[in-house]
PDB file of C-alpha atoms in Angstrom:
ATOM      1  CA  UNK A   1     -28.700  11.510 -16.381  1.00 44.00           C
ATOM      2  CA  UNK A   2     -27.274  13.288 -20.004  1.00 48.00           C
ATOM      3  CA  UNK A   3     -24.888  11.294 -22.061  1.00 49.00           C
ATOM      4  CA  UNK A   4     -22.233  13.263 -21.196  1.00 51.00           C
ATOM      5  CA  UNK A   5     -22.072  12.067 -17.583  1.00 50.00           C
ATOM      6  CA  UNK A   6     -20.264   8.842 -16.572  1.00 47.00           C
ATOM      7  CA  UNK A   7     -22.475   6.040 -16.214  1.00 44.00           C
ATOM      8  CA  UNK A   8     -19.924   3.804 -14.441  1.00 48.00           C
ATOM      9  CA  UNK A   9     -17.062   3.324 -11.816  1.00 48.00           C
ATOM     10  CA  UNK A  10     -14.981   2.787 -14.601  1.00 48.00           C
ATOM     11  CA  UNK A  11     -15.491   5.687 -16.346  1.00 43.00           C
ATOM     12  CA  UNK A  12     -14.962   8.282 -13.378  1.00 50.00           C
ATOM     13  CA  UNK A  13     -11.208   8.973 -11.934  1.00 57.00           C
ATOM     14  CA  UNK A  14     -10.403   6.822  -8.895  1.00 62.00           C
ATOM     15  CA  UNK A  15      -7.736   8.432  -7.167  1.00 78.00           C
ATOM     16  CA  UNK A  16      -8.034   6.191  -4.235  1.00 82.00           C
ATOM     17  CA  UNK A  17      -9.488   3.715  -2.414  1.00 91.00           C
ATOM     18  CA  UNK A  18     -10.048   2.776   1.396  1.00 94.00           C
ATOM     19  CA  UNK A  19      -9.375  -1.001   2.779  1.00 93.00           C
ATOM     20  CA  UNK A  20     -10.392  -2.588   5.358  1.00 94.00           C
ATOM     21  CA  UNK A  21      -8.692  -6.209   5.255  1.00 95.00           C
ATOM     22  CA  UNK A  22      -9.246  -9.043   7.704  1.00 95.00           C
ATOM     23  CA  UNK A  23      -6.229 -10.745   8.548  1.00 94.00           C
ATOM     24  CA  UNK A  24      -6.134 -14.125   7.057  1.00 94.00           C
ATOM     25  CA  UNK A  25      -5.233 -16.291   3.968  1.00 94.00           C
ATOM     26  CA  UNK A  26      -6.973 -13.249   1.520  1.00 95.00           C
ATOM     27  CA  UNK A  27      -5.502 -10.383   2.513  1.00 95.00           C
ATOM     28  CA  UNK A  28      -2.245 -10.810   0.390  1.00 94.00           C
ATOM     29  CA  UNK A  29      -3.896 -11.560  -2.895  1.00 96.00           C
ATOM     30  CA  UNK A  30      -6.511  -8.905  -2.227  1.00 96.00           C
ATOM     31  CA  UNK A  31      -4.041  -6.378  -1.315  1.00 96.00           C
ATOM     32  CA  UNK A  32      -1.785  -7.466  -4.284  1.00 96.00           C
ATOM     33  CA  UNK A  33      -5.136  -7.371  -6.930  1.00 96.00           C
ATOM     34  CA  UNK A  34      -5.876  -3.837  -5.660  1.00 95.00           C
ATOM     35  CA  UNK A  35      -2.361  -2.515  -5.464  1.00 97.00           C
ATOM     36  CA  UNK A  36      -1.838  -3.884  -9.277  1.00 96.00           C
ATOM     37  CA  UNK A  37      -5.031  -2.325 -10.449  1.00 95.00           C
ATOM     38  CA  UNK A  38      -4.847   1.248  -9.036  1.00 95.00           C
ATOM     39  CA  UNK A  39      -0.856   1.362  -9.860  1.00 96.00           C
ATOM     40  CA  UNK A  40      -1.883   0.710 -13.567  1.00 94.00           C
ATOM     41  CA  UNK A  41      -4.451   3.363 -13.299  1.00 92.00           C
ATOM     42  CA  UNK A  42      -1.729   5.522 -11.963  1.00 94.00           C
ATOM     43  CA  UNK A  43       0.380   4.968 -15.014  1.00 94.00           C
ATOM     44  CA  UNK A  44       3.397   3.500 -13.655  1.00 96.00           C
ATOM     45  CA  UNK A  45       5.661   1.258 -15.779  1.00 96.00           C
ATOM     46  CA  UNK A  46       5.694  -2.317 -15.544  1.00 96.00           C
ATOM     47  CA  UNK A  47       8.571  -2.252 -13.628  1.00 96.00           C
ATOM     48  CA  UNK A  48       7.262   0.128 -11.203  1.00 97.00           C
ATOM     49  CA  UNK A  49       3.643  -1.826 -11.073  1.00 97.00           C
ATOM     50  CA  UNK A  50       5.611  -4.925 -10.258  1.00 97.00           C
ATOM     51  CA  UNK A  51       7.493  -2.846  -7.125  1.00 97.00           C
ATOM     52  CA  UNK A  52       3.987  -1.982  -6.143  1.00 97.00           C
ATOM     53  CA  UNK A  53       2.701  -5.671  -5.693  1.00 97.00           C
ATOM     54  CA  UNK A  54       6.233  -6.580  -4.342  1.00 94.00           C
ATOM     55  CA  UNK A  55       5.825  -4.059  -1.813  1.00 95.00           C
ATOM     56  CA  UNK A  56       1.844  -5.284  -1.124  1.00 95.00           C
ATOM     57  CA  UNK A  57       3.277  -8.589  -0.468  1.00 93.00           C
ATOM     58  CA  UNK A  58       6.078  -7.504   2.063  1.00 91.00           C
ATOM     59  CA  UNK A  59       3.050  -5.615   3.953  1.00 93.00           C
ATOM     60  CA  UNK A  60       1.013  -8.698   3.436  1.00 92.00           C
ATOM     61  CA  UNK A  61       3.706 -10.773   5.301  1.00 88.00           C
ATOM     62  CA  UNK A  62       4.666  -8.445   8.140  1.00 86.00           C
ATOM     63  CA  UNK A  63       1.804  -6.236   8.857  1.00 85.00           C
ATOM     64  CA  UNK A  64      -0.656  -9.419  10.205  1.00 84.00           C
ATOM     65  CA  UNK A  65       1.749  -9.666  13.130  1.00 88.00           C
ATOM     66  CA  UNK A  66       1.870  -5.611  13.569  1.00 90.00           C
ATOM     67  CA  UNK A  67      -2.097  -4.978  13.195  1.00 92.00           C
ATOM     68  CA  UNK A  68      -3.985  -3.470  16.512  1.00 91.00           C
ATOM     69  CA  UNK A  69      -6.841  -6.115  15.773  1.00 92.00           C
ATOM     70  CA  UNK A  70      -8.231  -8.635  13.078  1.00 94.00           C
ATOM     71  CA  UNK A  71      -8.417  -6.206  10.414  1.00 95.00           C
ATOM     72  CA  UNK A  72      -5.691  -3.895   8.530  1.00 95.00           C
ATOM     73  CA  UNK A  73      -6.726  -0.988   7.245  1.00 96.00           C
ATOM     74  CA  UNK A  74      -4.894   0.377   4.198  1.00 96.00           C
ATOM     75  CA  UNK A  75      -5.809   3.639   2.401  1.00 96.00           C
ATOM     76  CA  UNK A  76      -3.910   3.653  -1.167  1.00 95.00           C
ATOM     77  CA  UNK A  77      -4.381   6.753  -3.347  1.00 95.00           C
ATOM     78  CA  UNK A  78      -3.199   7.725  -6.489  1.00 95.00           C
ATOM     79  CA  UNK A  79      -2.098  10.483  -8.894  1.00 94.00           C
ATOM     80  CA  UNK A  80      -0.335  10.237 -12.332  1.00 94.00           C
ATOM     81  CA  UNK A  81       3.061   8.317 -11.818  1.00 95.00           C
ATOM     82  CA  UNK A  82       2.080   7.765  -8.265  1.00 97.00           C
ATOM     83  CA  UNK A  83       0.817   5.283  -5.941  1.00 97.00           C
ATOM     84  CA  UNK A  84       0.923   6.091  -1.967  1.00 97.00           C
ATOM     85  CA  UNK A  85      -0.151   3.644   0.497  1.00 97.00           C
ATOM     86  CA  UNK A  86      -0.770   4.239   4.259  1.00 97.00           C
ATOM     87  CA  UNK A  87      -0.784   1.141   6.309  1.00 96.00           C
ATOM     88  CA  UNK A  88      -2.518   1.222   9.789  1.00 94.00           C
ATOM     89  CA  UNK A  89      -3.026   1.968  12.462  1.00 94.00           C
ATOM     90  CA  UNK A  90      -0.599  -0.465  13.839  1.00 93.00           C
ATOM     91  CA  UNK A  91       0.833  -1.817  17.388  1.00 91.00           C
ATOM     92  CA  UNK A  92       3.548   0.715  18.864  1.00 90.00           C
ATOM     93  CA  UNK A  93       6.737   0.195  16.932  1.00 90.00           C
ATOM     94  CA  UNK A  94       4.854  -1.918  14.366  1.00 90.00           C
ATOM     95  CA  UNK A  95       5.552   0.620  11.197  1.00 91.00           C
ATOM     96  CA  UNK A  96       9.458   0.739  12.080  1.00 89.00           C
ATOM     97  CA  UNK A  97       9.642  -3.227  12.068  1.00 89.00           C
ATOM     98  CA  UNK A  98       7.763  -3.254   8.685  1.00 88.00           C
ATOM     99  CA  UNK A  99      10.152  -0.774   7.482  1.00 87.00           C
ATOM    100  CA  UNK A 100      13.266  -2.073   8.225  1.00 85.00           C
ATOM    101  CA  UNK A 101      11.789  -5.719   7.354  1.00 78.00           C
ATOM    102  CA  UNK A 102      11.641  -7.502  10.421  1.00 63.00           C
ATOM    103  CA  UNK A 103       9.485 -10.068   9.291  1.00 55.00           C
ATOM    104  CA  UNK A 104      10.584 -10.429   5.924  1.00 54.00           C
ATOM    105  CA  UNK A 105      10.765 -14.285   4.370  1.00 57.00           C
ATOM    106  CA  UNK A 106      14.564 -12.838   3.101  1.00 55.00           C
ATOM    107  CA  UNK A 107      15.779 -11.653   6.601  1.00 53.00           C
ATOM    108  CA  UNK A 108      17.412  -8.317   6.047  1.00 49.00           C
ATOM    109  CA  UNK A 109      16.180  -7.602   2.596  1.00 61.00           C
ATOM    110  CA  UNK A 110      14.196  -4.581   3.742  1.00 86.00           C
ATOM    111  CA  UNK A 111      11.956  -4.869   0.445  1.00 89.00           C
ATOM    112  CA  UNK A 112      10.014  -1.718   1.087  1.00 92.00           C
ATOM    113  CA  UNK A 113      12.859   0.778   1.826  1.00 91.00           C
ATOM    114  CA  UNK A 114      14.839  -0.730  -1.534  1.00 92.00           C
ATOM    115  CA  UNK A 115      11.501  -0.740  -3.846  1.00 94.00           C
ATOM    116  CA  UNK A 116       9.742   2.304  -2.360  1.00 95.00           C
ATOM    117  CA  UNK A 117      10.504   5.919  -3.487  1.00 96.00           C
ATOM    118  CA  UNK A 118       9.774   7.308  -0.274  1.00 96.00           C
ATOM    119  CA  UNK A 119       8.829   5.048   3.078  1.00 95.00           C
ATOM    120  CA  UNK A 120       8.012   6.961   6.557  1.00 94.00           C
ATOM    121  CA  UNK A 121       6.747   6.077   9.928  1.00 94.00           C
ATOM    122  CA  UNK A 122       3.802   8.854  10.872  1.00 91.00           C
ATOM    123  CA  UNK A 123       1.967   9.003  14.229  1.00 86.00           C
ATOM    124  CA  UNK A 124       3.550   7.272  16.714  1.00 73.00           C
ATOM    125  CA  UNK A 125       2.171   5.630  20.391  1.00 66.00           C
ATOM    126  CA  UNK A 126      -0.430   2.738  20.274  1.00 66.00           C
ATOM    127  CA  UNK A 127      -3.161   2.393  18.058  1.00 69.00           C
ATOM    128  CA  UNK A 128      -1.660   5.649  16.636  1.00 84.00           C
ATOM    129  CA  UNK A 129       0.994   4.289  13.918  1.00 92.00           C
ATOM    130  CA  UNK A 130       1.141   4.576  10.421  1.00 95.00           C
ATOM    131  CA  UNK A 131       3.618   3.481   7.819  1.00 95.00           C
ATOM    132  CA  UNK A 132       3.369   5.423   4.555  1.00 97.00           C
ATOM    133  CA  UNK A 133       5.036   4.103   1.220  1.00 97.00           C
ATOM    134  CA  UNK A 134       5.229   6.025  -2.066  1.00 97.00           C
ATOM    135  CA  UNK A 135       6.107   4.693  -5.365  1.00 97.00           C
ATOM    136  CA  UNK A 136       6.806   7.261  -7.505  1.00 97.00           C
ATOM    137  CA  UNK A 137       7.638   6.906 -11.517  1.00 93.00           C
ATOM    138  CA  UNK A 138      10.808   8.404 -12.490  1.00 87.00           C
ATOM    139  CA  UNK A 139      10.595  11.748 -12.924  1.00 82.00           C
ATOM    140  CA  UNK A 140       7.577  12.283 -10.749  1.00 80.00           C
ATOM    141  CA  UNK A 141       7.992  14.710  -7.906  1.00 76.00           C
TER     142      UNK A 141
END
């Protein structure tokens, strides 16, 4: 190893992580901390970082009922000024229910739609549906 090579993960560029979280009491804090750390790594402002954590909380709250089994797979990707979450696979119609806020603590709040820059349902059908949520810094394409 030469002195120019990164010696720790922190020294390398981290552009994403794949999570396979067990449904249970640790899902929400684990997802919120991971999303917060990666939002900071993506250089999102504090306001957008807070939005990302609130979206993670909304996902944690509603996705447990939409998971196809006892685990919730989530891919979190970053680039400068952007954070993308890909949640799933979910039950048929689960991504739309999450997006519409059917299980939000505040009925009709549609937290994900209000805070995300973009949100969409990807795929479809049994066990092949995903919710894709992007949070962008202002001015990021």
